[in-house]
C-alpha cells in the first residue's frame, strides 16, 4: 500500500530505489518481520499500540510554536454585544455552560458517540472527552509532556481569566459553594476593573507560550527560579480552562479576520499576548463580538471539540441566563491577579517571543470561503461520498495550481478503537491523478464519459482508503509503529525510514481535515509545512465551507489562488455529474474492502 501511495508522486528512478528498500525490509526473516513481531507483542500488552508513538510524533516532539502551527481554532458566530457589560454577561453564561458540561464529564453522563457516514453505527471511544478540561501541555527542551489531572480533582476549581495581557484566578467554589452565573459575572466585572489599573500591570507573560516549544521551555527554566513565577505557573497549569476577555481588535469583523484572531490573536499589538497557548481549552470573548476557542490539540481531536462547543452554543441560546447568586457579593473574595517576577533577561525573552509571534502573524495567508453553488446533498444525490468528492476536488485544485500532486494528509478518526485518535487517508491516489489529468489535459481532449469514469475511479479509491483507515488498516500509524519500535530495541533506523521517499511522503504539503458542525461555527488551522496548505472544511447540506491557510513566505502557495481553483473545479465536477450519470455500481469494491478490514483490530 505504501508503494502504491507514492509511486506516482516520485521520479521513476527514486521509486525503483524505494521499491528495492521496501522489498528488502519485507523479506521473510528480515527486519520488517522482526519489528512486526515486536509490535504485535506490544499490542498484546497495551490498550492501543500506537497511541504513545503517535502522540509524541504528532505533538509532543514537535518544536514549532503552537499558534497557527498546531492549535486549531473554532470560530463562533459573530456576537452583537450592545456594550461591554453584554460581553461579560456572555462570558459568564459561557463559563456556566462549561461548568455544566464539565459536570456531565465528571459524572460520566455524556452519551457514547456512534460513528456516522461511512460504516455508521459503531460505538466510539470517549476518552478524549475526559481530557478536555484536565490537561496541560508542559513545554520541554526536547519533548513536551501532556499533564493529565485526575478528573474531578479539587485542585481544579478555578479558571484563568486573561484581560489586557494580565492573568487572574477566578475561583469557582467559595466557602464550599459553587459560584452561580451572577457571581461569576460580578467576578468578571472586578477582573476588568483590576486589569484597567495600569499601576499594577504585569508584563505580558502569555507571549512566552506563543513561542517555539524549546524557546518557551528554556524561558520557563529561567522563570521557575523565582518562587512567585513558579506559583503563577502552577496555578495556570491546574486551571479548568482559560477565558480571554479581548479588547476590540480594530479589524473588520469578517470570517477570515475572526479566524485569524482566533489562531494567533493578531500578534502582540492586538490580542496575541492575551492568551495562554499551552492550555487545551481556551475561550475567547471579544468586546467586538469576536468569539471562539483556540485549543492545544494534543489531548483531543476537532470532532470532540465540536461536540463540546456545540453543547455550549446550544446551552447559550437555549437556556436563558440564570442570574441567581450562590454567595452574597460581600462574601465574594476579590479575584487574584497572577504576579510575575521579571529581570532584564526575562524582558529580553518576552521581546524575542513577541517578535517571533509577529513574524507568524505577518506570514499567515488565510482565506475562509463559503462555496455556495451546492453542498453535500447534491453530492449524495450522485450516490457519491461527499467527503471523497471534496478530497478529489482538492486534488484537482492543487493540480491546477501546481501541475503535480503531492503527499496529502486527511485525518481519519480511529475512535472505533480504544484510545483511538486518527490515522491518515492519503488522498493523492493514482486514481485522483488520472482524474485531474483528464480534467486539465489541454492537448488530448477527453470525452465526458472518460472523465466521469475517472471521477468514479478516484471517488472509489478515496472511499476505499477512508474505510481502510477508519477500520485500523491505514499505513501511516503502522509504519510509525515499526519505526518507533526499532528505536525502542536500539536498532539502527531501518533504511525504509531514512529513504528520501519516506521523508518526503511525510511532508504533508496538503494537510486536510473534515470538521463538520451542526450549528453555525467553523474550525480552522494552519499549514504543517512552510510550503504547504492547511484546509479544514465543513460540508453543509447546501454549501461547503473551506478555511484555507498557507504562508506568504512561500512563493509556491497562495490561499486565494487555491480557493479560486477549488471553486472552478467544484463547478466543473458538478457540470460533469449533471451531464453523465454513474456508469456502473462501484459500491461493491468499497463493500469488499470493508469486509476485508473488519475484525482487523481490537474494536472498542
Ligand atoms: N451515496 C450517498 N450518500 C453517501 C454516500 C454515497 N455513496 N457515501 C456517503 N454518503 C453519506 C453518508 O451516509 C453521510 O450521510 P449523513 O450526512 O446523513 O451522515 C454523508 O454522506 C457523509 O459521509 P461521507 O462524506 O462519506 O463522510 P464521513 O461522514 O464518513 O466522513 C471522514 C469521512 C474520513 C471525514 C470520517 O470518517 C472521519 O474520520 N472524521 C473525523 C475526521 C477528524 O478527526 N477531523 C478532525 C481532526 S482534528
XYZ file of C-alpha atoms and ligand atoms in Angstrom:
652
model
C 0.000 0.000 0.000
C 2.872 2.330 0.792
C 4.487 1.781 -2.609
C 1.159 2.321 -4.364
C 0.617 5.519 -2.407
C 3.894 7.109 -3.531
C 4.673 5.580 -6.943
C 3.005 8.364 -8.955
C 4.372 11.118 -6.697
C 8.120 10.484 -7.104
C 10.510 10.165 -10.025
C 10.833 6.721 -11.637
C 14.413 6.203 -10.519
C 13.607 7.182 -6.947
C 10.656 4.822 -6.971
C 12.849 1.918 -8.115
C 15.245 2.584 -5.247
C 12.413 2.804 -2.714
C 10.830 -0.388 -4.061
C 14.010 -2.341 -3.557
C 14.416 -0.937 0.004
C 10.818 -1.851 0.842
C 11.183 -5.341 -0.613
C 14.342 -5.921 1.387
C 12.581 -4.719 4.535
C 9.703 -7.122 3.878
C 11.796 -10.217 3.074
C 10.872 -13.337 5.059
C 13.000 -13.330 8.198
C 14.002 -9.700 7.507
C 13.859 -6.506 9.565
C 10.184 -5.895 8.841
C 9.178 -9.262 10.179
C 11.190 -8.801 13.354
C 9.721 -5.350 14.002
C 6.218 -6.575 13.254
C 6.679 -9.334 15.815
C 7.782 -6.784 18.418
C 4.837 -4.555 17.575
C 2.430 -7.464 17.972
C 3.935 -8.157 21.386
C 3.413 -4.515 22.315
C -0.164 -4.696 21.074
C -0.776 -7.671 23.379
C 0.383 -5.644 26.368
C -1.177 -2.237 25.728
C -4.671 -0.908 25.066
C -3.508 0.835 21.949
C -0.095 0.095 20.478
C 0.194 3.320 18.528
C -1.174 5.887 20.995
C 2.103 6.951 22.673
C 4.143 6.838 19.476
C 1.511 8.859 17.696
C 1.153 11.457 20.471
C 4.906 12.060 20.564
C 5.294 12.144 16.812
C 2.264 14.307 16.079
C 2.558 16.728 19.004
C 4.917 16.342 21.924
C 8.140 16.044 19.909
C 7.194 18.935 17.624
C 9.146 22.087 18.301
C 7.179 24.667 16.311
C 5.154 27.357 18.074
C 1.605 26.276 18.997
C -0.357 29.178 17.474
C -1.006 28.609 13.749
C 1.285 25.561 13.512
C -0.559 23.279 15.890
C -3.506 24.763 17.793
C -6.777 24.640 15.863
C -9.491 27.205 16.480
C -13.247 27.101 16.454
C -14.817 30.370 15.375
C -18.235 31.150 16.866
C -20.823 33.253 15.056
C -20.158 36.955 15.466
C -21.991 38.224 18.556
C -23.769 41.561 18.669
C -22.912 42.910 22.085
C -24.717 46.110 22.977
C -21.975 47.199 25.345
C -19.019 45.959 27.346
C -21.240 44.550 30.072
C -23.089 42.495 27.486
C -19.838 40.745 26.502
C -19.180 39.951 30.169
C -22.697 38.524 30.514
C -21.926 36.315 27.520
C -18.661 35.206 29.144
C -20.407 34.436 32.450
C -23.088 32.437 30.628
C -20.403 30.577 28.654
C -18.493 29.719 31.840
C -21.735 28.433 33.390
C -22.194 26.208 30.339
C -18.603 24.969 30.646
C -19.207 24.056 34.276
C -22.400 22.209 33.387
C -20.609 20.304 30.618
C -17.672 19.532 32.898
C -20.108 18.151 35.452
C -21.519 15.823 32.801
C -17.997 14.651 32.012
C -17.119 14.089 35.676
C -20.291 12.137 36.343
C -19.817 10.106 33.160
C -23.172 11.327 31.867
C -22.105 12.014 28.306
C -23.837 9.599 25.942
C -21.497 7.378 23.931
C -20.865 8.679 20.401
C -21.638 6.454 17.436
C -19.942 6.709 14.058
C -21.804 8.413 11.221
C -21.186 8.445 7.482
C -19.068 5.505 6.301
C -19.717 2.375 8.387
C -22.198 4.234 10.576
C -23.424 2.912 13.897
C -20.245 1.737 15.656
C -19.704 2.968 19.238
C -16.696 5.265 19.585
C -14.096 5.633 22.324
C -14.990 8.540 24.639
C -11.591 9.002 26.264
C -10.827 12.279 24.500
C -13.765 13.936 26.286
C -12.153 13.132 29.605
C -9.135 15.203 28.609
C -10.871 18.408 27.596
C -10.506 20.314 30.854
C -7.978 18.429 32.958
C -4.897 18.522 30.759
C -1.968 20.840 30.182
C 0.874 20.736 27.666
C 4.071 21.456 29.533
C 6.941 22.642 27.314
C 10.144 20.602 27.389
C 13.589 21.223 25.927
C 13.295 18.223 23.595
C 9.835 16.851 24.189
C 6.724 18.332 25.796
C 4.673 16.497 28.413
C 0.924 16.153 28.443
C -0.062 16.516 32.080
C -3.358 14.873 32.983
C -5.024 15.815 36.278
C -7.389 13.361 37.835
C -10.961 14.062 36.651
C -12.977 15.990 39.214
C -9.861 16.849 41.233
C -10.454 19.517 43.894
C -7.259 21.223 42.766
C -9.099 22.147 39.592
C -11.689 24.532 40.928
C -10.621 27.672 39.184
C -10.376 29.128 35.750
C -7.870 31.660 34.488
C -9.241 34.873 33.028
C -6.957 36.805 30.698
C -7.682 40.507 30.315
C -5.318 43.157 28.922
C -2.496 40.568 28.960
C -2.996 40.066 32.708
C -3.963 36.713 34.186
C -6.473 36.383 37.018
C -7.600 33.418 39.103
C -11.361 33.059 39.224
C -12.207 30.578 41.984
C -15.369 28.683 41.188
C -16.020 27.455 44.709
C -16.212 29.924 47.576
C -16.820 28.683 51.104
C -17.737 25.293 49.684
C -20.421 26.839 47.492
C -20.214 26.727 43.713
C -20.499 30.171 42.187
C -23.640 30.878 40.198
C -23.753 32.851 36.991
C -24.416 36.194 38.700
C -21.430 35.628 41.000
C -19.253 34.811 38.020
C -20.392 37.993 36.281
C -19.566 40.023 39.386
C -16.096 38.479 39.482
C -15.533 39.186 35.790
C -16.500 42.815 36.317
C -13.973 43.062 39.141
C -11.320 41.490 36.920
C -11.917 44.021 34.158
C -11.558 46.884 36.660
C -8.376 45.413 38.073
C -6.939 44.898 34.584
C -7.526 48.577 33.819
C -5.350 49.651 36.718
C -2.137 50.406 34.865
C -0.077 50.790 38.046
C -0.427 47.128 38.882
C 0.031 45.943 35.340
C 2.330 42.940 34.873
C 4.428 42.225 31.765
C 2.682 40.163 29.031
C 3.935 36.724 30.080
C 1.405 34.861 27.897
C 3.624 35.766 24.938
C 6.159 33.170 26.012
C 3.615 30.392 25.359
C 3.304 31.542 21.745
C 6.963 30.827 21.090
C 8.698 27.697 19.753
C 8.460 24.891 22.271
C 12.172 24.721 23.004
C 12.384 28.518 23.358
C 9.421 28.503 25.760
C 10.899 25.598 27.730
C 14.204 27.491 28.044
C 12.385 30.632 29.159
C 10.334 28.611 31.642
C 13.525 27.225 33.163
C 14.582 30.808 33.813
C 11.179 31.820 35.223
C 10.853 28.980 37.697
C 13.998 30.036 39.522
C 11.734 32.556 41.242
C 9.010 31.320 43.600
C 6.478 33.987 42.505
C 6.704 32.801 38.912
C 6.661 29.169 39.977
C 3.436 29.737 41.874
C 1.758 31.593 38.963
C 2.739 28.855 36.506
C 1.435 26.131 38.829
C -1.947 27.849 39.176
C -2.324 28.190 35.407
C -1.304 24.578 34.905
C -4.170 23.365 37.079
C -6.967 25.551 35.766
C -10.052 24.149 34.046
C -9.779 26.475 31.104
C -8.664 29.965 30.144
C -11.202 32.650 29.261
C -9.706 35.537 27.295
C -11.623 38.807 27.510
C -10.394 40.613 24.415
C -10.488 44.324 23.668
C -11.895 45.250 20.256
C -9.296 44.286 17.655
C -9.972 47.218 15.374
C -10.122 44.794 12.451
C -13.062 44.471 10.112
C -15.033 41.567 11.535
C -15.394 39.079 8.639
C -14.976 35.284 8.712
C -11.302 35.463 7.746
C -10.330 38.134 10.279
C -12.207 36.356 13.075
C -10.390 33.134 12.182
C -7.048 34.988 12.255
C -7.820 36.464 15.668
C -8.602 33.000 16.990
C -5.467 31.397 15.558
C -2.891 33.995 16.645
C -4.692 36.873 18.332
C -3.321 39.360 15.802
C 0.136 39.425 17.411
C 1.410 41.229 20.492
C -0.010 44.593 19.440
C -3.500 43.138 19.399
C -4.649 40.116 21.411
C -1.710 37.722 20.874
C -0.432 38.172 24.437
C -3.888 37.831 25.976
C -3.568 34.034 25.620
C -2.025 31.017 27.295
C -1.441 28.630 24.395
C -0.457 25.551 26.436
C -3.954 25.208 27.875
C -6.120 22.847 25.807
C -9.394 24.765 26.260
C -9.085 28.500 25.806
C -12.250 30.528 25.150
C -12.107 33.953 23.597
C -14.813 36.557 24.204
C -14.080 39.776 22.336
C -15.819 43.018 23.185
C -16.425 43.456 19.450
C -18.285 40.122 19.258
C -15.327 38.034 18.026
C -15.669 34.798 19.988
C -14.475 31.227 19.785
C -11.976 28.777 21.193
C -8.340 28.102 20.458
C -7.164 24.698 21.584
C -3.988 22.883 22.377
C -4.530 19.852 20.178
C -2.650 17.008 21.869
C -5.434 15.728 24.189
C -8.335 15.634 21.719
C -9.487 15.860 18.117
C -11.590 18.541 16.406
C -14.656 16.308 16.428
C -14.688 16.194 20.248
C -14.123 19.940 20.327
C -17.157 20.360 18.050
C -19.311 18.221 20.364
C -18.263 20.320 23.364
C -18.645 23.730 21.710
C -21.964 22.806 20.100
C -23.225 21.845 23.532
C -22.112 25.242 24.794
C -23.666 27.125 21.870
C -26.966 25.320 22.398
C -26.725 25.987 26.121
C -26.143 29.682 25.404
C -29.074 30.066 23.045
C -31.390 27.527 24.626
C -31.177 28.284 28.318
C -31.668 31.850 29.483
C -29.097 33.294 31.859
C -29.940 32.356 35.408
C -28.790 35.376 37.268
C -29.218 33.896 40.736
C -26.480 34.160 43.346
C -24.923 31.423 45.443
C -22.903 33.801 47.526
C -23.579 37.305 48.663
C -21.436 39.901 46.924
C -19.760 40.821 50.193
C -18.567 37.243 50.632
C -17.024 37.016 47.191
C -13.260 37.344 47.501
C -11.520 39.597 45.022
C -10.096 37.549 42.146
C -6.330 37.196 42.374
C -4.034 38.726 39.782
C -1.134 36.433 38.912
C 2.165 38.107 39.600
C 5.440 37.713 37.775
C 8.998 38.497 38.756
C 10.874 39.849 35.844
C 14.510 40.628 35.128
C 16.210 42.326 32.166
C 16.939 38.831 30.835
C 13.250 37.857 31.029
C 12.277 41.166 29.393
C 14.583 40.223 26.537
C 12.924 36.807 26.240
C 9.484 38.438 26.104
C 10.643 40.783 23.377
C 12.069 37.907 21.334
C 8.826 35.910 21.714
C 6.794 38.950 20.636
C 8.917 39.361 17.524
C 8.619 35.704 16.571
C 4.844 35.796 17.042
C 4.685 38.903 14.876
C 6.535 37.060 12.112
C 3.990 34.243 12.286
C 1.139 36.751 12.153
C 2.575 38.504 9.114
C 3.235 35.183 7.389
C -0.195 33.590 7.676
C -2.219 33.767 4.485
C -5.794 32.883 5.318
C -8.951 32.663 3.264
C -12.238 31.464 4.718
C -14.533 30.723 1.828
C -18.161 29.694 1.537
C -18.802 27.757 -1.682
C -22.498 28.349 -2.217
C -23.202 26.702 -5.583
C -24.116 23.413 -3.924
C -23.484 21.368 -0.812
C -23.282 17.769 0.306
C -26.897 16.967 -0.632
C -26.076 17.416 -4.326
C -23.096 15.065 -3.936
C -25.164 12.471 -2.113
C -27.674 12.580 -4.965
C -24.854 11.494 -7.281
C -24.508 8.458 -4.970
C -21.021 9.621 -4.054
C -19.449 10.111 -0.644
C -19.338 13.896 -0.059
C -16.045 13.604 1.789
C -14.400 11.629 -1.027
C -15.772 14.085 -3.589
C -14.372 17.101 -1.718
C -10.989 15.392 -1.377
C -10.893 14.743 -5.116
C -11.837 18.395 -5.720
C -8.915 19.467 -3.501
C -6.573 17.312 -5.578
C -7.923 18.914 -8.751
C -7.374 22.388 -7.319
C -3.832 21.559 -6.235
C -3.011 20.095 -9.647
C -4.456 23.167 -11.383
C -2.218 25.417 -9.319
C 0.967 23.329 -9.401
C 0.829 20.813 -12.253
C 1.527 17.924 -9.874
C 0.088 16.111 -6.883
C 1.781 15.935 -3.511
C 1.657 13.875 -0.371
C -1.691 14.688 1.213
C -2.992 14.115 4.721
C -6.630 13.667 5.555
C -7.404 12.828 9.174
C -9.419 9.662 9.638
C -10.893 9.021 13.035
C -9.939 5.696 14.624
C -12.140 6.169 17.670
C -13.623 2.751 16.891
C -10.601 1.547 18.832
C -9.845 2.094 22.486
C -7.867 5.356 22.888
C -8.010 5.726 19.101
C -7.063 9.121 17.684
C -6.515 9.393 13.915
C -4.730 7.742 11.026
C -4.083 9.228 7.629
C -6.065 8.885 4.423
C -3.518 9.529 1.677
C -5.796 11.342 -0.744
C -3.328 11.873 -3.586
C -4.218 8.480 -5.064
C -3.115 7.284 -8.520
C -6.790 7.381 -9.497
C -7.041 11.026 -8.387
C -4.016 11.816 -10.556
C -5.644 10.138 -13.584
C -8.814 12.152 -12.972
C -7.135 15.544 -12.578
C -5.067 14.908 -15.695
C -8.196 14.020 -17.643
C -9.823 17.248 -16.451
C -6.905 19.526 -17.222
C -5.167 17.995 -20.211
C -5.321 20.642 -22.949
C -3.732 18.524 -25.680
C -5.951 15.460 -25.733
C -9.499 16.385 -25.012
C -11.099 13.605 -23.042
C -14.737 12.778 -23.573
C -17.151 13.454 -20.742
C -17.737 9.729 -20.264
C -13.977 9.207 -19.935
C -13.746 11.994 -17.354
C -16.752 10.630 -15.499
C -15.219 7.170 -15.368
C -12.031 8.678 -13.956
C -14.051 10.645 -11.407
C -15.758 7.463 -10.254
C -12.417 5.653 -10.039
C -10.999 8.491 -7.933
C -14.062 8.624 -5.655
C -13.999 4.852 -5.155
C -10.262 4.793 -4.421
C -10.736 7.590 -1.898
C -13.759 5.898 -0.286
C -11.892 2.599 -0.023
C -8.865 4.307 1.575
C -11.209 6.008 4.035
C -12.807 2.739 5.038
C -9.398 1.110 5.417
C -8.117 3.981 7.584
C -11.120 4.211 9.914
C -11.078 0.448 10.472
C -7.425 0.432 11.515
C -5.959 -0.608 8.160
C -4.226 2.682 7.311
C -0.489 2.592 6.655
C 0.819 5.678 8.437
C 0.308 4.538 12.014
C 1.633 1.098 11.168
C 4.820 2.460 9.603
C 5.225 4.831 12.547
C 4.874 1.891 14.944
C 7.517 -0.124 13.089
C 9.858 2.865 13.025
C 9.460 3.692 16.687
C 9.757 0.130 17.942
C 13.053 -0.176 16.061
C 14.289 2.668 18.281
C 12.959 1.035 21.410
C 15.031 -2.054 20.720
C 18.039 0.162 19.889
C 18.220 -0.875 16.266
C 19.818 1.423 13.721
C 16.970 3.246 11.925
C 15.982 0.880 9.078
C 16.662 2.265 5.609
C 12.969 2.310 4.714
C 12.589 5.212 7.185
C 15.658 7.186 6.145
C 14.850 6.832 2.459
C 14.089 10.215 0.852
C 10.724 8.924 -0.366
C 9.572 8.146 3.180
C 10.809 11.527 4.401
C 9.043 13.352 1.549
C 5.893 11.285 1.950
C 5.603 12.612 5.499
C 5.893 16.248 4.441
C 2.226 16.973 4.011
C 2.068 19.873 1.611
C -1.684 19.469 1.643
C -2.994 18.896 5.165
C -6.758 18.482 5.237
C -9.497 17.619 7.653
C -13.243 17.484 7.684
C -14.721 19.157 10.756
C -18.481 19.316 10.254
C -20.731 21.322 12.547
C -24.489 21.342 13.087
C -24.615 24.866 14.470
C -23.190 27.969 12.850
C -19.438 27.905 13.534
C -16.314 26.678 11.811
C -12.902 25.236 12.540
C -9.551 26.329 11.111
C -5.834 25.589 11.480
C -2.534 26.410 9.805
C -0.352 24.525 7.302
C 2.054 21.911 8.680
C 4.987 22.703 6.369
C 6.323 26.094 5.184
C 5.322 25.465 1.548
C 2.006 23.861 2.360
C -1.693 24.411 2.773
C -3.963 23.721 5.708
C -7.504 23.058 4.610
C -10.299 22.495 7.077
C -13.708 22.006 5.511
C -17.220 21.890 6.813
C -19.718 20.314 4.397
C -23.263 21.574 4.872
C -26.442 20.493 3.064
C -26.430 23.398 0.579
C -22.936 24.831 0.806
C -19.333 23.893 1.623
C -17.174 25.983 3.921
C -13.389 25.966 3.441
C -10.822 27.512 5.794
C -7.686 27.678 3.713
C -4.301 28.642 5.111
C -0.790 28.930 3.728
C 2.249 31.128 4.325
C 3.010 34.337 2.454
C 6.686 33.417 2.837
C 6.327 30.613 0.311
C 6.349 31.550 -3.339
C 4.653 28.227 -4.134
C 1.391 28.882 -2.306
C -1.472 31.348 -2.223
C -4.703 30.684 -0.357
C -6.745 32.923 -2.685
C -5.374 31.260 -5.819
C -6.082 27.824 -4.386
C -9.647 28.804 -3.417
C -10.279 30.139 -6.928
C -9.078 26.866 -8.479
C -11.193 24.922 -5.984
C -14.305 26.926 -6.860
C -13.765 26.342 -10.561
C -13.096 22.633 -10.105
C -16.186 22.111 -7.944
C -18.346 23.749 -10.613
C -16.739 21.653 -13.373
C -17.272 18.478 -11.360
C -20.927 19.346 -10.884
C -21.342 20.034 -14.612
C -19.719 16.712 -15.392
C -22.030 14.858 -12.990
C -25.034 16.581 -14.483
C -24.026 15.556 -17.997
C -23.201 11.982 -17.161
C -24.823 9.567 -14.791
C -22.967 6.921 -12.875
C -21.770 4.239 -15.369
C -21.983 1.277 -13.017
C -22.297 0.465 -9.361
C -18.912 0.677 -7.773
C -20.027 0.214 -4.226
C -19.104 -3.496 -4.482
C -15.415 -2.602 -4.301
C -15.994 -0.493 -1.201
C -18.037 -3.239 0.483
C -15.281 -5.765 -0.205
C -12.704 -3.510 1.444
C -14.984 -3.197 4.462
C -15.321 -6.973 4.797
C -11.573 -7.410 4.479
C -10.725 -4.795 7.052
C -13.377 -5.628 9.620
C -12.045 -7.503 12.588
C -8.648 -6.004 11.863
C -8.082 -4.872 15.411
C -9.491 -4.692 18.869
C -12.791 -2.943 18.392
C -13.979 -0.591 21.080
N -24.140 7.919 -1.626
C -24.968 8.708 -0.896
N -24.642 9.193 0.326
C -23.450 8.864 0.822
C -22.540 8.049 0.112
C -22.929 7.568 -1.157
N -22.130 6.791 -1.899
N -21.431 7.896 0.854
C -21.626 8.586 1.989
N -22.852 9.163 1.973
C -23.487 9.974 3.042
C -23.276 9.344 4.401
O -24.276 8.406 4.683
C -23.349 10.558 5.300
O -24.697 10.918 5.481
P -25.190 11.875 6.698
O -24.821 13.266 6.300
O -26.637 11.667 6.701
O -24.498 11.373 7.916
C -22.710 11.647 4.482
O -22.825 11.223 3.126
C -21.252 11.890 4.837
O -20.467 10.751 4.534
P -19.027 10.890 3.881
O -18.942 12.159 3.140
O -18.692 9.660 3.142
O -18.059 11.112 5.065
P -17.999 10.553 6.520
O -19.001 11.248 7.343
O -17.967 9.078 6.522
O -16.568 11.118 6.926
C -14.276 11.006 7.406
C -15.370 10.597 6.443
C -12.954 10.440 6.955
C -14.179 12.531 7.424
C -14.668 10.478 8.820
O -14.684 9.071 8.816
C -13.709 10.880 9.877
O -12.750 10.188 10.171
N -13.939 12.046 10.512
C -13.093 12.534 11.544
C -12.094 13.478 10.970
C -11.374 14.176 12.069
O -10.909 13.567 13.010
N -11.314 15.516 11.970
C -10.764 16.322 12.984
C -9.283 16.259 13.018
S -8.685 17.390 14.214
